[in-house]
């Protein structure tokens, strides 16, 4: 790593500085576009007491599910966690804390966090358990609740291609939460399928500009499919 | 006869208008895509960041990087666009989606909806449902009229924790199509062969029955 060259050579180096109790923002929707190797590296490091922010929590034995297995997550902020039996067990036993957040509010909390906006009002969740304890204010005659934004110590992100400077493009719907996670991490680590020379990516087609990215690593991905559904 | 899941989807599809952007929830709403009327062009929005969702892929087209909100593999249509989750919910919250179709456990005469949490059971999360009901003007709820034990799901007040308050105006059940106005359900249509009396019996919230309630035709 030198100057604006964000490339690192090992997953160990990619997550250097990650310690117990930190907040980790993880991209992905279901198992689509998840930073699977970075998650496995967190498992290998044995970092504990993590707060993890991600739309979902993987499945048993894959994705963020592996960190549940090793009891490395203390708190999970997510919109939907239904695909995971371990999650339920740890929640009921009190080992794991969960903050369920509407999906759009979660995306906006991260977008705002990365954009330096500490909080915002939204109508989403007004009149529901999500609104409990939150400030309410009316705009145009409609009640809204105040939602605080989210930033993290580390963001772990899965891209398709990146150049040395950390400009990233995502592939299809594997984009999902990844750009917001990338912008909201104090240290943002992106693993990609391919690293290209600066200038190879069309500047107008970059999804995550390199300014948000601290480390880039090339990985090999299983890309497991959660619900393989085909037309016959 | 109560409507089948397919007939419910068919009935909802009649609400589609040419040029609509539509978000379909998981379950019966997803089936609506199979009944888009001929000569009508709609674009399906999937909350994970896809506008222009196509059919399920053939075996050789399956792509782990292209899925819908239900995590199923899908395709995109020519002219589709793909974007981040923040952009996706900007469309939803900003009121740009013309029609949203989603399921529920309960709705009530005030237009409240409960669809995500049954206390005492595992809470899986609300996903995008709260954003969808808060952001859309035009929402159709699809659900069975009563539970398997015969308990009405159309109530004077939702008993389960809410997904959204005062946001539902249209409900399609397996027995009837109803609108919610001024604190009451208005019975607009009934399923073929289903009597008004049966609907009255299975609706716990205040129900207004107009003089003529047409039968749906399929």
Short mmCIF file of C-alpha atoms in Angstrom, two decimals:
data_model
loop_
_atom_site.label_atom_id
_atom_site.label_comp_id
_atom_site.label_asym_id
_atom_site.label_seq_id
_atom_site.Cartn_x
_atom_site.Cartn_y
_atom_site.Cartn_z
CA UNK A 1 0.00 0.00 0.00
CA UNK A 2 1.53 3.29 -1.06
CA UNK A 3 0.02 6.65 -1.85
CA UNK A 4 -3.34 6.16 -3.50
CA UNK A 5 -2.69 2.51 -4.32
CA UNK A 6 -5.14 0.70 -2.05
CA UNK A 7 -4.16 -2.87 -2.92
CA UNK A 8 -3.19 -5.24 -0.12
CA UNK A 9 -1.78 -8.72 -0.56
CA UNK A 10 -3.44 -10.79 2.12
CA UNK A 11 -6.73 -11.01 3.94
CA UNK A 12 -4.77 -10.70 7.17
CA UNK A 13 -3.50 -7.31 6.03
CA UNK A 14 -6.98 -6.38 4.74
CA UNK A 15 -8.44 -6.51 8.24
CA UNK A 16 -5.41 -5.31 10.22
CA UNK A 17 -6.59 -3.18 13.13
CA UNK A 18 -9.93 -4.90 13.63
CA UNK A 19 -10.32 -5.48 17.35
CA UNK A 20 -12.90 -6.72 19.85
CA UNK A 21 -15.98 -4.57 20.38
CA UNK A 22 -15.81 -2.74 17.06
CA UNK A 23 -18.74 -2.00 14.73
CA UNK A 24 -18.52 -3.75 11.36
CA UNK A 25 -20.72 -2.75 8.41
CA UNK A 26 -21.21 -5.64 5.97
CA UNK A 27 -22.61 -5.30 2.45
CA UNK A 28 -24.96 -7.79 0.81
CA UNK A 29 -28.61 -8.73 0.52
CA UNK A 30 -29.29 -12.30 1.57
CA UNK A 31 -26.21 -14.10 0.25
CA UNK A 32 -26.00 -11.86 -2.83
CA UNK A 33 -22.98 -9.56 -2.89
CA UNK A 34 -21.63 -10.52 0.53
CA UNK A 35 -17.90 -10.15 1.34
CA UNK A 36 -17.59 -13.87 2.01
CA UNK A 37 -13.79 -14.03 2.36
CA UNK A 38 -13.61 -11.00 4.66
CA UNK A 39 -16.27 -12.60 6.86
CA UNK A 40 -14.21 -15.81 6.97
CA UNK A 41 -11.15 -13.76 7.89
CA UNK A 42 -13.03 -12.19 10.83
CA UNK A 43 -13.84 -15.73 11.92
CA UNK A 44 -10.19 -16.75 11.63
CA UNK A 45 -9.06 -13.72 13.64
CA UNK A 46 -11.54 -14.63 16.38
CA UNK A 47 -12.52 -10.98 16.93
CA UNK A 48 -15.37 -10.87 19.45
CA UNK A 49 -18.10 -8.65 20.88
CA UNK A 50 -18.77 -7.19 17.46
CA UNK A 51 -21.70 -5.02 16.50
CA UNK A 52 -22.55 -6.01 12.95
CA UNK A 53 -24.71 -3.89 10.66
CA UNK A 54 -26.05 -5.75 7.65
CA UNK A 55 -29.45 -6.18 6.01
CA UNK A 56 -29.45 -9.89 6.89
CA UNK A 57 -27.29 -12.25 8.93
CA UNK A 58 -26.36 -14.94 6.42
CA UNK A 59 -27.57 -18.50 6.80
CA UNK A 60 -26.35 -21.33 9.00
CA UNK A 61 -22.72 -22.11 8.05
CA UNK A 62 -22.38 -19.39 5.40
CA UNK A 63 -21.94 -15.64 5.27
CA UNK A 64 -22.38 -13.84 8.61
CA UNK A 65 -23.86 -17.08 9.95
CA UNK A 66 -20.29 -18.33 10.54
CA UNK A 67 -19.66 -15.46 13.00
CA UNK A 68 -22.79 -16.46 14.92
CA UNK A 69 -21.46 -19.99 15.15
CA UNK A 70 -18.30 -18.73 16.85
CA UNK A 71 -20.35 -16.34 19.02
CA UNK A 72 -18.38 -13.35 17.74
CA UNK A 73 -21.41 -11.07 17.30
CA UNK A 74 -22.85 -9.29 20.34
CA UNK A 75 -25.31 -7.07 18.54
CA UNK A 76 -26.89 -7.24 15.12
CA UNK A 77 -28.56 -4.33 13.33
CA UNK A 78 -30.59 -5.72 10.41
CA UNK A 79 -33.97 -5.58 8.68
CA UNK A 80 -34.61 -9.30 8.27
CA UNK A 81 -32.99 -12.24 10.03
CA UNK A 82 -35.37 -15.08 9.26
CA UNK A 83 -33.01 -17.47 7.50
CA UNK A 84 -30.92 -18.48 10.45
CA UNK A 85 -31.65 -21.01 13.22
CA UNK A 86 -28.58 -20.10 15.30
CA UNK A 87 -29.71 -16.50 15.28
CA UNK A 88 -32.98 -17.42 16.90
CA UNK A 89 -31.29 -19.58 19.55
CA UNK A 90 -28.78 -16.89 20.54
CA UNK A 91 -31.47 -14.22 20.58
CA UNK A 92 -33.73 -16.24 22.86
CA UNK A 93 -30.84 -17.12 25.20
CA UNK A 94 -29.89 -13.44 25.49
CA UNK A 95 -26.36 -13.89 24.06
CA UNK A 96 -27.25 -11.78 21.07
CA UNK A 97 -28.91 -8.40 20.92
CA UNK A 98 -30.83 -7.37 17.81
CA UNK A 99 -32.06 -4.02 16.56
CA UNK A 100 -34.56 -4.62 13.77
CA UNK A 101 -34.63 -1.66 11.42
CA UNK A 102 -36.83 -1.10 8.36
CA UNK A 103 -34.80 -1.84 5.25
CA UNK A 104 -35.11 1.61 3.69
CA UNK A 105 -34.36 3.29 7.00
CA UNK A 106 -31.29 1.07 7.40
CA UNK A 107 -30.05 1.98 3.93
CA UNK A 108 -30.62 5.67 4.60
CA UNK A 109 -28.98 5.55 8.06
CA UNK A 110 -25.83 4.26 6.35
CA UNK A 111 -26.06 6.63 3.39
CA UNK A 112 -26.52 9.55 5.79
CA UNK A 113 -23.73 8.27 8.03
CA UNK A 114 -21.32 8.22 5.12
CA UNK A 115 -22.51 11.64 3.97
CA UNK A 116 -21.98 13.35 7.34
CA UNK A 117 -25.66 13.73 8.20
CA UNK A 118 -26.19 12.68 11.83
CA UNK A 119 -29.93 12.01 11.67
CA UNK A 120 -33.00 12.41 9.47
CA UNK A 121 -36.80 12.32 9.70
CA UNK A 122 -38.83 9.62 7.99
CA UNK A 123 -42.47 8.57 8.00
CA UNK A 124 -41.38 4.93 7.89
CA UNK A 125 -42.18 3.20 11.16
CA UNK A 126 -44.37 5.93 12.65
CA UNK A 127 -47.07 4.34 14.82
CA UNK A 128 -45.16 1.04 15.02
CA UNK A 129 -42.79 -0.46 17.61
CA UNK A 130 -39.90 1.03 15.59
CA UNK A 131 -40.95 4.52 16.69
CA UNK A 132 -40.74 3.81 20.42
CA UNK A 133 -38.60 6.39 22.20
CA UNK A 134 -37.96 8.41 19.04
CA UNK A 135 -38.67 12.09 18.52
CA UNK A 136 -41.77 12.78 16.40
CA UNK A 137 -42.19 15.87 14.27
CA UNK A 138 -44.80 16.78 11.68
CA UNK A 139 -43.90 17.94 8.19
CA UNK A 140 -46.68 18.85 5.74
CA UNK A 141 -49.20 17.59 8.27
CA UNK A 142 -47.68 14.13 8.48
CA UNK A 143 -45.84 12.73 11.51
CA UNK A 144 -42.25 11.59 11.02
CA UNK A 145 -39.74 9.99 13.38
CA UNK A 146 -36.13 11.01 13.90
CA UNK A 147 -33.67 8.27 12.97
CA UNK A 148 -29.95 8.51 13.82
CA UNK A 149 -27.46 7.62 11.11
CA UNK A 150 -24.89 4.82 11.35
CA UNK A 151 -21.15 4.73 10.81
CA UNK A 152 -18.74 1.89 11.56
CA UNK A 153 -15.13 1.21 12.50
CA UNK A 154 -14.80 -1.13 9.53
CA UNK A 155 -16.87 -1.62 6.39
CA UNK A 156 -16.51 -4.92 4.56
CA UNK A 157 -17.70 -4.72 1.00
CA UNK A 158 -17.94 -7.03 -2.03
CA UNK A 159 -17.31 -5.45 -5.43
CA UNK A 160 -16.99 -6.83 -8.93
CA UNK A 161 -14.07 -4.83 -10.27
CA UNK A 162 -11.85 -2.21 -8.71
CA UNK A 163 -8.79 -0.32 -9.84
CA UNK A 164 -5.68 0.39 -7.75
CA UNK A 165 -7.22 3.61 -6.47
CA UNK A 166 -10.21 1.79 -5.02
CA UNK A 167 -12.79 2.88 -7.57
CA UNK A 168 -15.36 0.10 -7.46
CA UNK A 169 -18.13 -1.23 -9.70
CA UNK A 170 -20.64 -3.82 -8.56
CA UNK A 171 -22.26 -6.51 -10.65
CA UNK A 172 -26.09 -6.61 -11.06
CA UNK A 173 -28.04 -6.74 -7.79
CA UNK A 174 -24.88 -7.65 -5.88
CA UNK A 175 -24.65 -3.87 -5.49
CA UNK A 176 -27.48 -3.59 -2.91
CA UNK A 177 -26.13 -2.24 0.43
CA UNK A 178 -22.46 -2.29 -0.60
CA UNK A 179 -22.06 1.37 -1.70
CA UNK A 180 -23.58 2.71 1.53
CA UNK A 181 -21.45 0.43 3.68
CA UNK A 182 -18.37 1.57 1.76
CA UNK A 183 -19.11 5.23 2.45
CA UNK A 184 -19.95 4.75 6.14
CA UNK A 185 -16.85 2.83 7.23
CA UNK A 186 -13.93 4.56 8.96
CA UNK A 187 -11.78 1.88 7.36
CA UNK A 188 -13.40 0.46 4.24
CA UNK A 189 -12.13 -2.82 2.87
CA UNK A 190 -13.39 -3.99 -0.52
CA UNK A 191 -12.86 -7.46 -1.91
CA UNK A 192 -13.39 -7.86 -5.63
CA UNK A 193 -13.33 -10.47 -8.37
CA UNK A 194 -10.91 -8.51 -10.50
CA UNK A 195 -8.42 -5.68 -10.01
CA UNK A 196 -7.81 -3.59 -13.11
CA UNK A 197 -5.38 -0.82 -14.04
CA UNK A 198 -6.42 2.79 -13.33
CA UNK A 199 -8.19 4.11 -16.42
CA UNK A 200 -9.76 0.81 -17.39
CA UNK A 201 -13.03 1.56 -15.60
CA UNK A 202 -15.23 4.22 -17.20
CA UNK A 203 -15.08 7.15 -14.72
CA UNK A 204 -18.76 7.91 -15.26
CA UNK A 205 -19.76 4.34 -14.42
CA UNK A 206 -18.00 4.07 -11.03
CA UNK A 207 -20.43 3.11 -8.24
CA UNK A 208 -18.10 3.73 -5.28
CA UNK A 209 -15.39 6.36 -5.89
CA UNK A 210 -11.99 5.47 -4.43
CA UNK A 211 -12.10 8.24 -1.83
CA UNK A 212 -14.33 6.00 0.29
CA UNK A 213 -12.04 2.99 0.01
CA UNK A 214 -8.96 2.22 2.11
CA UNK A 215 -8.01 -1.32 1.11
CA UNK A 216 -8.64 -3.46 -1.94
CA UNK A 217 -8.07 -7.19 -2.24
CA UNK A 218 -8.81 -9.71 -4.96
CA UNK A 219 -10.63 -12.82 -3.82
CA UNK A 220 -12.20 -16.04 -5.10
CA UNK A 221 -15.91 -16.35 -4.40
CA UNK A 222 -18.30 -19.24 -3.95
CA UNK A 223 -21.38 -17.01 -4.57
CA UNK A 224 -23.82 -19.41 -3.01
CA UNK A 225 -27.44 -19.07 -4.20
CA UNK A 226 -30.05 -18.91 -1.46
CA UNK A 227 -33.15 -19.70 -3.54
CA UNK A 228 -32.35 -21.10 -6.94
CA UNK A 229 -35.56 -20.55 -8.92
CA UNK A 230 -35.79 -21.33 -12.62
CA UNK A 231 -38.34 -21.14 -15.44
CA UNK A 232 -39.16 -24.37 -17.19
CA UNK B 1 -66.02 -20.51 -3.58
CA UNK B 2 -63.15 -18.63 -2.04
CA UNK B 3 -60.61 -17.39 -4.56
CA UNK B 4 -57.48 -19.46 -5.16
CA UNK B 5 -54.08 -17.78 -4.82
CA UNK B 6 -53.94 -17.54 -8.61
CA UNK B 7 -57.38 -15.93 -8.83
CA UNK B 8 -56.38 -13.40 -6.17
CA UNK B 9 -53.32 -12.54 -8.25
CA UNK B 10 -55.50 -12.30 -11.36
CA UNK B 11 -57.91 -9.92 -9.63
CA UNK B 12 -55.09 -7.69 -8.39
CA UNK B 13 -53.61 -7.63 -11.90
CA UNK B 14 -56.78 -5.88 -13.13
CA UNK B 15 -55.68 -2.86 -11.09
CA UNK B 16 -52.51 -2.52 -13.18
CA UNK B 17 -52.46 0.42 -15.56
CA UNK B 18 -50.31 1.02 -18.59
CA UNK B 19 -47.02 2.64 -17.59
CA UNK B 20 -47.16 1.66 -13.92
CA UNK B 21 -44.09 1.01 -11.79
CA UNK B 22 -45.13 -1.76 -9.40
CA UNK B 23 -43.62 -3.32 -6.29
CA UNK B 24 -44.84 -6.85 -5.58
CA UNK B 25 -44.31 -8.41 -2.17
CA UNK B 26 -43.52 -12.02 -1.40
CA UNK B 27 -46.20 -14.74 -1.82
CA UNK B 28 -49.48 -14.04 -3.65
CA UNK B 29 -48.29 -10.56 -4.76
CA UNK B 30 -45.41 -12.16 -6.67
CA UNK B 31 -47.93 -14.16 -8.72
CA UNK B 32 -49.49 -10.92 -10.03
CA UNK B 33 -46.61 -10.71 -12.51
CA UNK B 34 -48.06 -13.75 -14.30
CA UNK B 35 -51.35 -11.97 -15.08
CA UNK B 36 -50.34 -8.59 -16.50
CA UNK B 37 -53.19 -7.81 -18.95
CA UNK B 38 -52.36 -7.89 -22.66
CA UNK B 39 -51.42 -4.53 -24.16
CA UNK B 40 -50.30 -3.11 -20.84
CA UNK B 41 -46.69 -2.31 -20.06
CA UNK B 42 -45.54 -2.26 -16.43
CA UNK B 43 -42.11 -2.22 -14.83
CA UNK B 44 -41.61 -4.33 -11.70
CA UNK B 45 -39.54 -2.89 -8.87
CA UNK B 46 -37.62 -5.22 -6.58
CA UNK B 47 -36.53 -3.50 -3.36
CA UNK B 48 -33.03 -4.98 -3.41
CA UNK B 49 -32.23 -2.61 -6.26
CA UNK B 50 -33.81 -3.68 -9.55
CA UNK B 51 -36.34 -1.83 -11.67
CA UNK B 52 -37.43 -4.02 -14.56
CA UNK B 53 -37.53 -7.45 -13.01
CA UNK B 54 -38.11 -10.25 -15.52
CA UNK B 55 -39.15 -13.89 -15.28
CA UNK B 56 -37.20 -16.56 -13.44
CA UNK B 57 -34.12 -17.55 -15.45
CA UNK B 58 -33.71 -20.72 -17.48
CA UNK B 59 -31.22 -23.14 -15.97
CA UNK B 60 -28.35 -21.83 -18.13
CA UNK B 61 -29.10 -18.17 -17.29
CA UNK B 62 -29.02 -18.52 -13.49
CA UNK B 63 -26.80 -15.80 -12.01
CA UNK B 64 -26.03 -15.58 -8.29
CA UNK B 65 -25.63 -11.80 -8.69
CA UNK B 66 -29.18 -11.26 -9.95
CA UNK B 67 -31.90 -11.93 -7.39
CA UNK B 68 -35.23 -10.46 -6.23
CA UNK B 69 -36.35 -9.30 -2.80
CA UNK B 70 -37.34 -12.88 -1.96
CA UNK B 71 -33.73 -13.92 -2.68
CA UNK B 72 -34.85 -15.93 -5.70
CA UNK B 73 -32.80 -15.90 -8.89
CA UNK B 74 -34.47 -13.71 -11.54
CA UNK B 75 -33.72 -12.01 -14.84
CA UNK B 76 -33.91 -8.36 -15.83
CA UNK B 77 -35.93 -7.11 -18.80
CA UNK B 78 -34.43 -5.00 -21.61
CA UNK B 79 -34.51 -1.43 -20.29
CA UNK B 80 -34.08 -2.43 -16.67
CA UNK B 81 -31.95 -0.43 -14.26
CA UNK B 82 -30.00 -1.59 -11.22
CA UNK B 83 -29.01 0.55 -8.25
CA UNK B 84 -28.20 0.57 -4.54
CA UNK B 85 -30.61 -0.14 -1.69
CA UNK B 86 -30.58 3.56 -0.72
CA UNK B 87 -31.67 4.53 -4.25
CA UNK B 88 -34.27 1.76 -4.25
CA UNK B 89 -35.89 3.05 -1.08
CA UNK B 90 -35.64 6.63 -2.28
CA UNK B 91 -38.01 5.54 -5.06
CA UNK B 92 -40.28 3.78 -2.59
CA UNK B 93 -40.25 6.37 0.18
CA UNK B 94 -40.41 9.23 -2.29
CA UNK B 95 -43.75 7.99 -3.62
CA UNK B 96 -42.51 7.16 -7.12
CA UNK B 97 -43.90 3.62 -7.17
CA UNK B 98 -47.44 3.61 -8.64
CA UNK B 99 -48.73 0.44 -7.01
CA UNK B 100 -47.55 -1.69 -4.11
CA UNK B 101 -49.03 -5.13 -3.43
CA UNK B 102 -48.23 -6.88 -0.18
CA UNK B 103 -49.53 -9.45 2.27
CA UNK B 104 -50.64 -8.90 5.88
CA UNK B 105 -51.79 -10.65 9.06
CA UNK B 106 -54.43 -8.01 9.89
CA UNK B 107 -55.85 -4.72 8.63
CA UNK B 108 -58.34 -2.47 10.35
CA UNK B 109 -61.00 0.14 9.56
CA UNK B 110 -58.49 2.96 10.18
CA UNK B 111 -56.21 1.66 7.44
CA UNK B 112 -53.66 0.26 9.88
CA UNK B 113 -51.73 -2.83 8.84
CA UNK B 114 -49.93 -5.52 10.86
CA UNK B 115 -47.75 -7.85 8.83
CA UNK B 116 -44.40 -8.49 10.46
CA UNK B 117 -44.52 -9.58 14.07
CA UNK B 118 -46.48 -12.03 16.21
CA UNK B 119 -45.45 -11.50 19.85
CA UNK B 120 -44.24 -14.70 21.45
CA UNK B 121 -43.14 -16.13 18.11
CA UNK B 122 -39.74 -15.63 16.49
CA UNK B 123 -39.49 -12.13 15.09
CA UNK B 124 -37.81 -12.27 11.72
CA UNK B 125 -37.92 -8.59 10.90
CA UNK B 126 -39.91 -6.18 8.80
CA UNK B 127 -37.61 -6.11 5.79
CA UNK B 128 -38.88 -3.36 3.50
CA UNK B 129 -42.57 -3.58 4.44
CA UNK B 130 -42.64 -0.51 6.71
CA UNK B 131 -40.98 1.65 4.05
CA UNK B 132 -43.35 0.34 1.38
CA UNK B 133 -46.54 1.12 3.30
CA UNK B 134 -45.23 4.51 4.45
CA UNK B 135 -44.12 5.55 0.99
CA UNK B 136 -46.89 4.37 -1.34
CA UNK B 137 -50.21 6.08 -2.00
CA UNK B 138 -51.67 3.14 -3.84
CA UNK B 139 -51.41 -0.09 -1.88
CA UNK B 140 -53.35 -3.33 -2.25
CA UNK B 141 -53.18 -5.77 0.64
CA UNK B 142 -53.73 -9.42 -0.24
CA UNK B 143 -54.60 -11.92 2.47
CA UNK B 144 -57.13 -14.55 3.48
CA UNK B 145 -60.28 -13.03 4.96
CA UNK B 146 -60.10 -15.14 8.12
CA UNK B 147 -57.52 -17.36 9.80
CA UNK B 148 -57.68 -21.15 9.61
CA UNK B 149 -59.55 -21.06 12.93
CA UNK B 150 -62.13 -18.73 11.41
CA UNK B 151 -60.88 -15.55 13.16
CA UNK B 152 -61.44 -12.45 11.05
CA UNK B 153 -58.38 -10.56 9.86
CA UNK B 154 -60.41 -7.44 9.04
CA UNK B 155 -60.71 -5.75 12.40
CA UNK B 156 -61.90 -2.59 14.09
CA UNK B 157 -58.38 -2.26 15.47
CA UNK B 158 -55.28 -4.32 14.66
CA UNK B 159 -54.18 -6.40 17.63
CA UNK B 160 -50.68 -7.21 16.43
CA UNK B 161 -47.83 -4.66 16.35
CA UNK B 162 -48.29 -2.40 13.34
CA UNK B 163 -46.30 -2.19 10.14
CA UNK B 164 -47.85 1.16 9.30
CA UNK B 165 -50.70 3.37 10.47
CA UNK B 166 -53.52 4.81 8.40
CA UNK B 167 -51.98 3.81 5.09
CA UNK B 168 -54.21 1.06 3.66
CA UNK B 169 -57.21 1.81 1.41
CA UNK B 170 -57.64 -1.41 -0.60
CA UNK B 171 -57.83 -5.02 0.52
CA UNK B 172 -58.30 -8.14 -1.59
CA UNK B 173 -59.11 -11.28 0.36
CA UNK B 174 -60.04 -14.74 -0.84
CA UNK B 175 -63.68 -13.73 -0.33
CA UNK B 176 -63.95 -10.09 -1.32
CA UNK B 177 -62.47 -6.88 -2.61
CA UNK B 178 -62.94 -4.08 -0.10
CA UNK B 179 -62.00 -0.44 0.26
CA UNK B 180 -61.41 1.38 3.53
CA UNK B 181 -63.16 4.74 3.89
CA UNK B 182 -64.21 6.86 6.88
CA UNK B 183 -63.54 4.19 9.45
CA UNK B 184 -65.23 1.28 7.70
CA UNK B 185 -64.63 -1.47 5.16
CA UNK B 186 -66.75 -0.98 2.04
CA UNK B 187 -67.64 -4.25 0.31
CA UNK B 188 -66.99 -3.60 -3.39
CA UNK B 189 -66.92 -7.09 -4.92
CA UNK B 190 -67.40 -10.64 -3.76
CA UNK B 191 -65.75 -13.86 -4.90
CA UNK B 192 -67.87 -16.02 -7.24
CA UNK B 193 -70.45 -17.95 -5.25
CA UNK B 194 -69.59 -16.26 -1.94
CA UNK B 195 -72.61 -14.69 -0.26
CA UNK B 196 -72.69 -11.24 1.30
CA UNK B 197 -73.83 -12.96 4.49
CA UNK B 198 -70.63 -15.01 4.68
CA UNK B 199 -68.49 -11.90 4.22
CA UNK B 200 -70.47 -10.03 6.87
CA UNK B 201 -70.00 -12.94 9.26
CA UNK B 202 -66.24 -13.07 8.69
CA UNK B 203 -65.59 -9.32 8.93
CA UNK B 204 -65.02 -8.18 12.51
CA UNK B 205 -64.54 -4.48 11.73
CA UNK B 206 -67.39 -2.19 10.65
CA UNK B 207 -68.55 -3.23 7.18
CA UNK B 208 -70.65 -1.15 4.81
CA UNK B 209 -72.53 -3.23 2.25
CA UNK B 210 -73.71 -1.25 -0.78
CA UNK B 211 -77.05 -2.18 -2.33
CA UNK B 212 -75.39 -4.01 -5.20
CA UNK B 213 -72.18 -6.01 -4.68
CA UNK B 214 -71.02 -7.46 -7.98
CA UNK B 215 -69.52 -10.92 -8.21
CA UNK B 216 -65.98 -11.16 -9.61
CA UNK B 217 -65.74 -12.95 -12.93
CA UNK B 218 -62.79 -15.06 -14.05
#
